[in-house]
Amino acid sequence: MTDEAERHREKMAKRKAVQDAEVEQKSIEKGLLIVNTGPGKGKTTAALGLVLRALGRGWRVGVVQFIKGTWDTGEKHALQAFGDRVAWHTLGEGFTWETQDKARDIAACAQAWAQAQALMADPTIRLLVLDELNIALRYDYLDIDAVVAVLRARRPDLHVVVTGRNAKPALIEAADLVTEMGNVKHHFSAGVKAQEGIEF
């Protein structure tokens, strides 16, 4: 073994010992409140990656879409293959600039929130994605304090993922994990349209 290879082996052995000791200290297991926010692409995509992971572990999952309404998405089609292991509810009527009807948007968000609470109460659901809930909260279509109170009071083993730009500080404070997607470069700015299989 060369000196360089031996130095690398020793360095990695020390790193492993530190990592193992840190992992050993973690003993809490609980349902997480996860927030995917920020101006970059990938918030819903990341949440649906967790859905796939959970399904791979035999879990039953729920998805409630708050704003997206009219899009015929590939992920919805793909998840239909899992049958009743996925409870999928698209209850928005489209983005706010498409509906142009605040009262309708508020009513649709109230209906979506009621469905979300029903899924939270279902003990067979282990992971729930509340897609674009942050948008509903941003426009005050739902009361932030009431929503956060319900999320905090959820049963201890339920994981909830909230997506959408501009997560409110109260939700961020309540969350266990917050990821902000950054927008470094986006093809839309160069004139490339939303494409099947990539955006929907």
PDB file of C-alpha atoms in Angstrom:
ATOM      1  CA  MET A   1       0.000   0.000   0.000  1.00  0.00           C
ATOM      2  CA  THR A   2       1.401   3.413  -0.928  1.00  0.00           C
ATOM      3  CA  ASP A   3       1.850   6.185   1.639  1.00  0.00           C
ATOM      4  CA  GLU A   4      -0.913   8.176  -0.045  1.00  0.00           C
ATOM      5  CA  ALA A   5      -3.311   5.221   0.067  1.00  0.00           C
ATOM      6  CA  GLU A   6      -2.466   4.590   3.740  1.00  0.00           C
ATOM      7  CA  ARG A   7      -3.008   8.269   4.636  1.00  0.00           C
ATOM      8  CA  HIS A   8      -6.370   8.160   2.856  1.00  0.00           C
ATOM      9  CA  ARG A   9      -7.364   4.951   4.669  1.00  0.00           C
ATOM     10  CA  GLU A  10      -6.453   6.456   8.057  1.00  0.00           C
ATOM     11  CA  LYS A  11      -8.310   9.687   7.277  1.00  0.00           C
ATOM     12  CA  MET A  12     -11.453   7.801   6.239  1.00  0.00           C
ATOM     13  CA  ALA A  13     -11.243   5.524   9.307  1.00  0.00           C
ATOM     14  CA  LYS A  14     -11.193   8.613  11.544  1.00  0.00           C
ATOM     15  CA  ARG A  15     -14.064  10.131   9.601  1.00  0.00           C
ATOM     16  CA  LYS A  16     -16.065   6.910   9.953  1.00  0.00           C
ATOM     17  CA  ALA A  17     -15.487   6.862  13.721  1.00  0.00           C
ATOM     18  CA  VAL A  18     -16.772  10.447  14.021  1.00  0.00           C
ATOM     19  CA  GLN A  19     -19.771   9.694  11.814  1.00  0.00           C
ATOM     20  CA  ASP A  20     -20.610   6.472  13.688  1.00  0.00           C
ATOM     21  CA  ALA A  21     -20.432   8.283  17.046  1.00  0.00           C
ATOM     22  CA  GLU A  22     -22.758  11.026  15.785  1.00  0.00           C
ATOM     23  CA  VAL A  23     -25.280   8.525  14.415  1.00  0.00           C
ATOM     24  CA  GLU A  24     -25.160   6.569  17.700  1.00  0.00           C
ATOM     25  CA  GLN A  25     -26.316   9.689  19.598  1.00  0.00           C
ATOM     26  CA  LYS A  26     -29.533   9.978  17.561  1.00  0.00           C
ATOM     27  CA  SER A  27     -32.342   8.044  19.227  1.00  0.00           C
ATOM     28  CA  ILE A  28     -35.567   9.967  18.539  1.00  0.00           C
ATOM     29  CA  GLU A  29     -38.026   8.535  16.025  1.00  0.00           C
ATOM     30  CA  LYS A  30     -41.041  10.680  15.135  1.00  0.00           C
ATOM     31  CA  GLY A  31     -43.215  11.932  12.335  1.00  0.00           C
ATOM     32  CA  LEU A  32     -41.541  14.891  10.663  1.00  0.00           C
ATOM     33  CA  LEU A  33     -42.972  18.143   9.375  1.00  0.00           C
ATOM     34  CA  ILE A  34     -40.956  18.835   6.217  1.00  0.00           C
ATOM     35  CA  VAL A  35     -41.122  22.059   4.205  1.00  0.00           C
ATOM     36  CA  ASN A  36     -39.803  22.326   0.631  1.00  0.00           C
ATOM     37  CA  THR A  37     -39.762  25.988  -0.359  1.00  0.00           C
ATOM     38  CA  GLY A  38     -37.778  28.548  -2.350  1.00  0.00           C
ATOM     39  CA  PRO A  39     -37.797  29.966  -5.889  1.00  0.00           C
ATOM     40  CA  GLY A  40     -36.118  26.982  -7.540  1.00  0.00           C
ATOM     41  CA  LYS A  41     -37.649  24.049  -9.378  1.00  0.00           C
ATOM     42  CA  GLY A  42     -37.998  20.712  -7.595  1.00  0.00           C
ATOM     43  CA  LYS A  43     -40.126  21.220  -4.478  1.00  0.00           C
ATOM     44  CA  THR A  44     -42.963  18.911  -5.517  1.00  0.00           C
ATOM     45  CA  THR A  45     -40.531  16.589  -7.286  1.00  0.00           C
ATOM     46  CA  ALA A  46     -38.603  16.107  -4.036  1.00  0.00           C
ATOM     47  CA  ALA A  47     -41.829  15.452  -2.115  1.00  0.00           C
ATOM     48  CA  LEU A  48     -42.885  12.846  -4.650  1.00  0.00           C
ATOM     49  CA  GLY A  49     -39.491  11.217  -4.340  1.00  0.00           C
ATOM     50  CA  LEU A  50     -40.334  10.693  -0.659  1.00  0.00           C
ATOM     51  CA  VAL A  51     -43.707   9.266  -1.723  1.00  0.00           C
ATOM     52  CA  LEU A  52     -41.902   6.721  -3.877  1.00  0.00           C
ATOM     53  CA  ARG A  53     -39.504   5.865  -1.061  1.00  0.00           C
ATOM     54  CA  ALA A  54     -42.398   5.412   1.386  1.00  0.00           C
ATOM     55  CA  LEU A  55     -44.276   3.201  -1.069  1.00  0.00           C
ATOM     56  CA  GLY A  56     -41.147   1.111  -1.426  1.00  0.00           C
ATOM     57  CA  ARG A  57     -41.317   0.540   2.335  1.00  0.00           C
ATOM     58  CA  GLY A  58     -44.930  -0.617   2.117  1.00  0.00           C
ATOM     59  CA  TRP A  59     -46.490   2.562   3.489  1.00  0.00           C
ATOM     60  CA  ARG A  60     -49.817   4.090   2.496  1.00  0.00           C
ATOM     61  CA  VAL A  61     -49.471   7.735   1.443  1.00  0.00           C
ATOM     62  CA  GLY A  62     -51.673  10.725   0.693  1.00  0.00           C
ATOM     63  CA  VAL A  63     -51.251  13.686  -1.657  1.00  0.00           C
ATOM     64  CA  VAL A  64     -53.445  16.793  -1.584  1.00  0.00           C
ATOM     65  CA  GLN A  65     -52.793  19.396  -4.276  1.00  0.00           C
ATOM     66  CA  PHE A  66     -53.984  22.849  -3.243  1.00  0.00           C
ATOM     67  CA  ILE A  67     -53.421  25.069  -6.276  1.00  0.00           C
ATOM     68  CA  LYS A  68     -52.562  22.860  -9.226  1.00  0.00           C
ATOM     69  CA  GLY A  69     -55.828  21.818 -10.780  1.00  0.00           C
ATOM     70  CA  THR A  70     -55.981  21.280 -14.493  1.00  0.00           C
ATOM     71  CA  TRP A  71     -52.572  19.719 -15.160  1.00  0.00           C
ATOM     72  CA  ASP A  72     -52.560  16.096 -16.310  1.00  0.00           C
ATOM     73  CA  THR A  73     -49.360  15.008 -14.581  1.00  0.00           C
ATOM     74  CA  GLY A  74     -47.135  12.009 -15.173  1.00  0.00           C
ATOM     75  CA  GLU A  75     -46.666  11.418 -11.454  1.00  0.00           C
ATOM     76  CA  LYS A  76     -50.409  11.076 -10.921  1.00  0.00           C
ATOM     77  CA  HIS A  77     -50.571   8.457 -13.682  1.00  0.00           C
ATOM     78  CA  ALA A  78     -47.538   6.606 -12.324  1.00  0.00           C
ATOM     79  CA  LEU A  79     -48.849   6.489  -8.767  1.00  0.00           C
ATOM     80  CA  GLN A  80     -52.194   5.075  -9.919  1.00  0.00           C
ATOM     81  CA  ALA A  81     -50.332   1.776 -10.319  1.00  0.00           C
ATOM     82  CA  PHE A  82     -50.185   1.565  -6.513  1.00  0.00           C
ATOM     83  CA  GLY A  83     -53.975   1.502  -6.239  1.00  0.00           C
ATOM     84  CA  ASP A  84     -55.453   2.445  -2.890  1.00  0.00           C
ATOM     85  CA  ARG A  85     -51.989   2.684  -1.298  1.00  0.00           C
ATOM     86  CA  VAL A  86     -52.002   6.252  -2.683  1.00  0.00           C
ATOM     87  CA  ALA A  87     -54.832   8.623  -1.776  1.00  0.00           C
ATOM     88  CA  TRP A  88     -54.470  11.381  -4.407  1.00  0.00           C
ATOM     89  CA  HIS A  89     -56.672  14.483  -4.287  1.00  0.00           C
ATOM     90  CA  THR A  90     -56.252  17.397  -6.687  1.00  0.00           C
ATOM     91  CA  LEU A  91     -58.580  20.028  -5.273  1.00  0.00           C
ATOM     92  CA  GLY A  92     -57.143  23.281  -6.574  1.00  0.00           C
ATOM     93  CA  GLU A  93     -58.588  24.919  -9.652  1.00  0.00           C
ATOM     94  CA  GLY A  94     -55.329  26.119 -11.137  1.00  0.00           C
ATOM     95  CA  PHE A  95     -52.891  28.880 -10.345  1.00  0.00           C
ATOM     96  CA  THR A  96     -54.342  32.140  -9.042  1.00  0.00           C
ATOM     97  CA  TRP A  97     -53.537  34.015 -12.245  1.00  0.00           C
ATOM     98  CA  GLU A  98     -55.536  31.433 -14.184  1.00  0.00           C
ATOM     99  CA  THR A  99     -58.690  31.363 -12.042  1.00  0.00           C
ATOM    100  CA  GLN A 100     -58.759  35.134 -11.382  1.00  0.00           C
ATOM    101  CA  ASP A 101     -61.500  34.462  -8.840  1.00  0.00           C
ATOM    102  CA  LYS A 102     -60.407  34.901  -5.224  1.00  0.00           C
ATOM    103  CA  ALA A 103     -63.636  33.553  -3.710  1.00  0.00           C
ATOM    104  CA  ARG A 104     -63.362  30.360  -5.788  1.00  0.00           C
ATOM    105  CA  ASP A 105     -59.704  29.967  -4.847  1.00  0.00           C
ATOM    106  CA  ILE A 106     -60.498  30.348  -1.148  1.00  0.00           C
ATOM    107  CA  ALA A 107     -63.335  27.820  -1.372  1.00  0.00           C
ATOM    108  CA  ALA A 108     -61.109  25.326  -3.217  1.00  0.00           C
ATOM    109  CA  CYS A 109     -58.352  25.735  -0.608  1.00  0.00           C
ATOM    110  CA  ALA A 110     -60.850  25.220   2.215  1.00  0.00           C
ATOM    111  CA  GLN A 111     -62.013  22.000   0.559  1.00  0.00           C
ATOM    112  CA  ALA A 112     -58.405  20.847   0.092  1.00  0.00           C
ATOM    113  CA  TRP A 113     -57.578  21.632   3.719  1.00  0.00           C
ATOM    114  CA  ALA A 114     -60.621  19.655   4.897  1.00  0.00           C
ATOM    115  CA  GLN A 115     -59.402  16.688   2.812  1.00  0.00           C
ATOM    116  CA  ALA A 116     -55.904  17.084   4.238  1.00  0.00           C
ATOM    117  CA  GLN A 117     -57.264  16.952   7.778  1.00  0.00           C
ATOM    118  CA  ALA A 118     -59.294  13.836   6.940  1.00  0.00           C
ATOM    119  CA  LEU A 119     -56.129  12.125   5.675  1.00  0.00           C
ATOM    120  CA  MET A 120     -54.219  13.237   8.779  1.00  0.00           C
ATOM    121  CA  ALA A 121     -56.886  11.508  10.861  1.00  0.00           C
ATOM    122  CA  ASP A 122     -56.578   8.278   8.843  1.00  0.00           C
ATOM    123  CA  PRO A 123     -54.235   5.980  10.798  1.00  0.00           C
ATOM    124  CA  THR A 124     -53.317   4.043   7.649  1.00  0.00           C
ATOM    125  CA  ILE A 125     -51.633   7.118   6.084  1.00  0.00           C
ATOM    126  CA  ARG A 126     -47.979   7.401   7.128  1.00  0.00           C
ATOM    127  CA  LEU A 127     -46.839  10.165   4.749  1.00  0.00           C
ATOM    128  CA  LEU A 128     -48.935  13.101   3.541  1.00  0.00           C
ATOM    129  CA  VAL A 129     -47.854  15.626   0.902  1.00  0.00           C
ATOM    130  CA  LEU A 130     -49.623  18.991   0.988  1.00  0.00           C
ATOM    131  CA  ASP A 131     -48.584  20.263  -2.416  1.00  0.00           C
ATOM    132  CA  GLU A 132     -48.577  24.058  -2.867  1.00  0.00           C
ATOM    133  CA  LEU A 133     -50.062  24.642   0.593  1.00  0.00           C
ATOM    134  CA  ASN A 134     -47.492  27.437   0.934  1.00  0.00           C
ATOM    135  CA  ILE A 135     -49.185  29.301  -1.934  1.00  0.00           C
ATOM    136  CA  ALA A 136     -52.578  29.064  -0.228  1.00  0.00           C
ATOM    137  CA  LEU A 137     -50.998  30.399   2.962  1.00  0.00           C
ATOM    138  CA  ARG A 138     -49.108  33.137   1.132  1.00  0.00           C
ATOM    139  CA  TYR A 139     -52.357  34.588  -0.233  1.00  0.00           C
ATOM    140  CA  ASP A 140     -54.133  34.120   3.119  1.00  0.00           C
ATOM    141  CA  TYR A 141     -56.651  31.698   1.612  1.00  0.00           C
ATOM    142  CA  LEU A 142     -56.188  29.711   4.817  1.00  0.00           C
ATOM    143  CA  ASP A 143     -55.367  30.990   8.299  1.00  0.00           C
ATOM    144  CA  ILE A 144     -51.690  30.325   9.005  1.00  0.00           C
ATOM    145  CA  ASP A 145     -52.137  30.003  12.781  1.00  0.00           C
ATOM    146  CA  ALA A 146     -54.965  27.472  12.413  1.00  0.00           C
ATOM    147  CA  VAL A 147     -52.998  25.432   9.857  1.00  0.00           C
ATOM    148  CA  VAL A 148     -49.836  25.383  11.970  1.00  0.00           C
ATOM    149  CA  ALA A 149     -51.841  24.387  15.058  1.00  0.00           C
ATOM    150  CA  VAL A 150     -53.312  21.387  13.206  1.00  0.00           C
ATOM    151  CA  LEU A 151     -49.920  20.378  11.812  1.00  0.00           C
ATOM    152  CA  ARG A 152     -48.333  20.585  15.269  1.00  0.00           C
ATOM    153  CA  ALA A 153     -51.167  18.495  16.761  1.00  0.00           C
ATOM    154  CA  ARG A 154     -50.964  15.705  14.154  1.00  0.00           C
ATOM    155  CA  ARG A 155     -50.461  12.184  15.427  1.00  0.00           C
ATOM    156  CA  PRO A 156     -46.852  11.440  16.414  1.00  0.00           C
ATOM    157  CA  ASP A 157     -46.063   8.935  13.638  1.00  0.00           C
ATOM    158  CA  LEU A 158     -47.355  10.968  10.674  1.00  0.00           C
ATOM    159  CA  HIS A 159     -44.852  12.566   8.306  1.00  0.00           C
ATOM    160  CA  VAL A 160     -46.146  15.656   6.458  1.00  0.00           C
ATOM    161  CA  VAL A 161     -44.432  17.419   3.557  1.00  0.00           C
ATOM    162  CA  VAL A 162     -45.538  20.962   2.628  1.00  0.00           C
ATOM    163  CA  THR A 163     -44.417  22.401  -0.708  1.00  0.00           C
ATOM    164  CA  GLY A 164     -44.533  25.783  -2.408  1.00  0.00           C
ATOM    165  CA  ARG A 165     -42.650  29.041  -2.583  1.00  0.00           C
ATOM    166  CA  ASN A 166     -42.599  31.654   0.174  1.00  0.00           C
ATOM    167  CA  ALA A 167     -43.140  29.465   3.229  1.00  0.00           C
ATOM    168  CA  LYS A 168     -44.343  31.641   6.084  1.00  0.00           C
ATOM    169  CA  PRO A 169     -42.095  32.080   9.141  1.00  0.00           C
ATOM    170  CA  ALA A 170     -44.615  30.391  11.474  1.00  0.00           C
ATOM    171  CA  LEU A 171     -44.552  27.235   9.341  1.00  0.00           C
ATOM    172  CA  ILE A 172     -40.769  27.283   9.085  1.00  0.00           C
ATOM    173  CA  GLU A 173     -40.523  27.599  12.864  1.00  0.00           C
ATOM    174  CA  ALA A 174     -42.869  24.622  13.371  1.00  0.00           C
ATOM    175  CA  ALA A 175     -41.058  22.407  10.842  1.00  0.00           C
ATOM    176  CA  ASP A 176     -38.456  19.757  11.626  1.00  0.00           C
ATOM    177  CA  LEU A 177     -36.785  20.035   8.214  1.00  0.00           C
ATOM    178  CA  VAL A 178     -36.829  22.983   5.806  1.00  0.00           C
ATOM    179  CA  THR A 179     -35.159  22.890   2.404  1.00  0.00           C
ATOM    180  CA  GLU A 180     -34.977  25.972   0.226  1.00  0.00           C
ATOM    181  CA  MET A 181     -34.613  25.223  -3.467  1.00  0.00           C
ATOM    182  CA  GLY A 182     -32.444  27.858  -5.112  1.00  0.00           C
ATOM    183  CA  ASN A 183     -32.902  29.100  -8.649  1.00  0.00           C
ATOM    184  CA  VAL A 184     -29.451  29.116 -10.222  1.00  0.00           C
ATOM    185  CA  LYS A 185     -30.566  28.651 -13.830  1.00  0.00           C
ATOM    186  CA  HIS A 186     -33.902  27.708 -15.408  1.00  0.00           C
ATOM    187  CA  HIS A 187     -34.591  26.768 -19.030  1.00  0.00           C
ATOM    188  CA  PHE A 188     -37.912  28.684 -18.958  1.00  0.00           C
ATOM    189  CA  SER A 189     -35.900  31.940 -18.910  1.00  0.00           C
ATOM    190  CA  ALA A 190     -34.299  30.876 -22.208  1.00  0.00           C
ATOM    191  CA  GLY A 191     -37.677  30.356 -23.855  1.00  0.00           C
ATOM    192  CA  VAL A 192     -38.035  26.614 -23.260  1.00  0.00           C
ATOM    193  CA  LYS A 193     -41.653  25.711 -22.494  1.00  0.00           C
ATOM    194  CA  ALA A 194     -42.878  23.350 -19.765  1.00  0.00           C
ATOM    195  CA  GLN A 195     -42.419  19.828 -21.105  1.00  0.00           C
ATOM    196  CA  GLU A 196     -44.223  16.562 -20.504  1.00  0.00           C
ATOM    197  CA  GLY A 197     -42.139  14.204 -18.387  1.00  0.00           C
ATOM    198  CA  ILE A 198     -40.075  17.047 -16.930  1.00  0.00           C
ATOM    199  CA  GLU A 199     -42.519  19.635 -15.594  1.00  0.00           C
ATOM    200  CA  PHE A 200     -45.670  17.504 -15.574  1.00  0.00           C
TER     201      PHE A 200
END
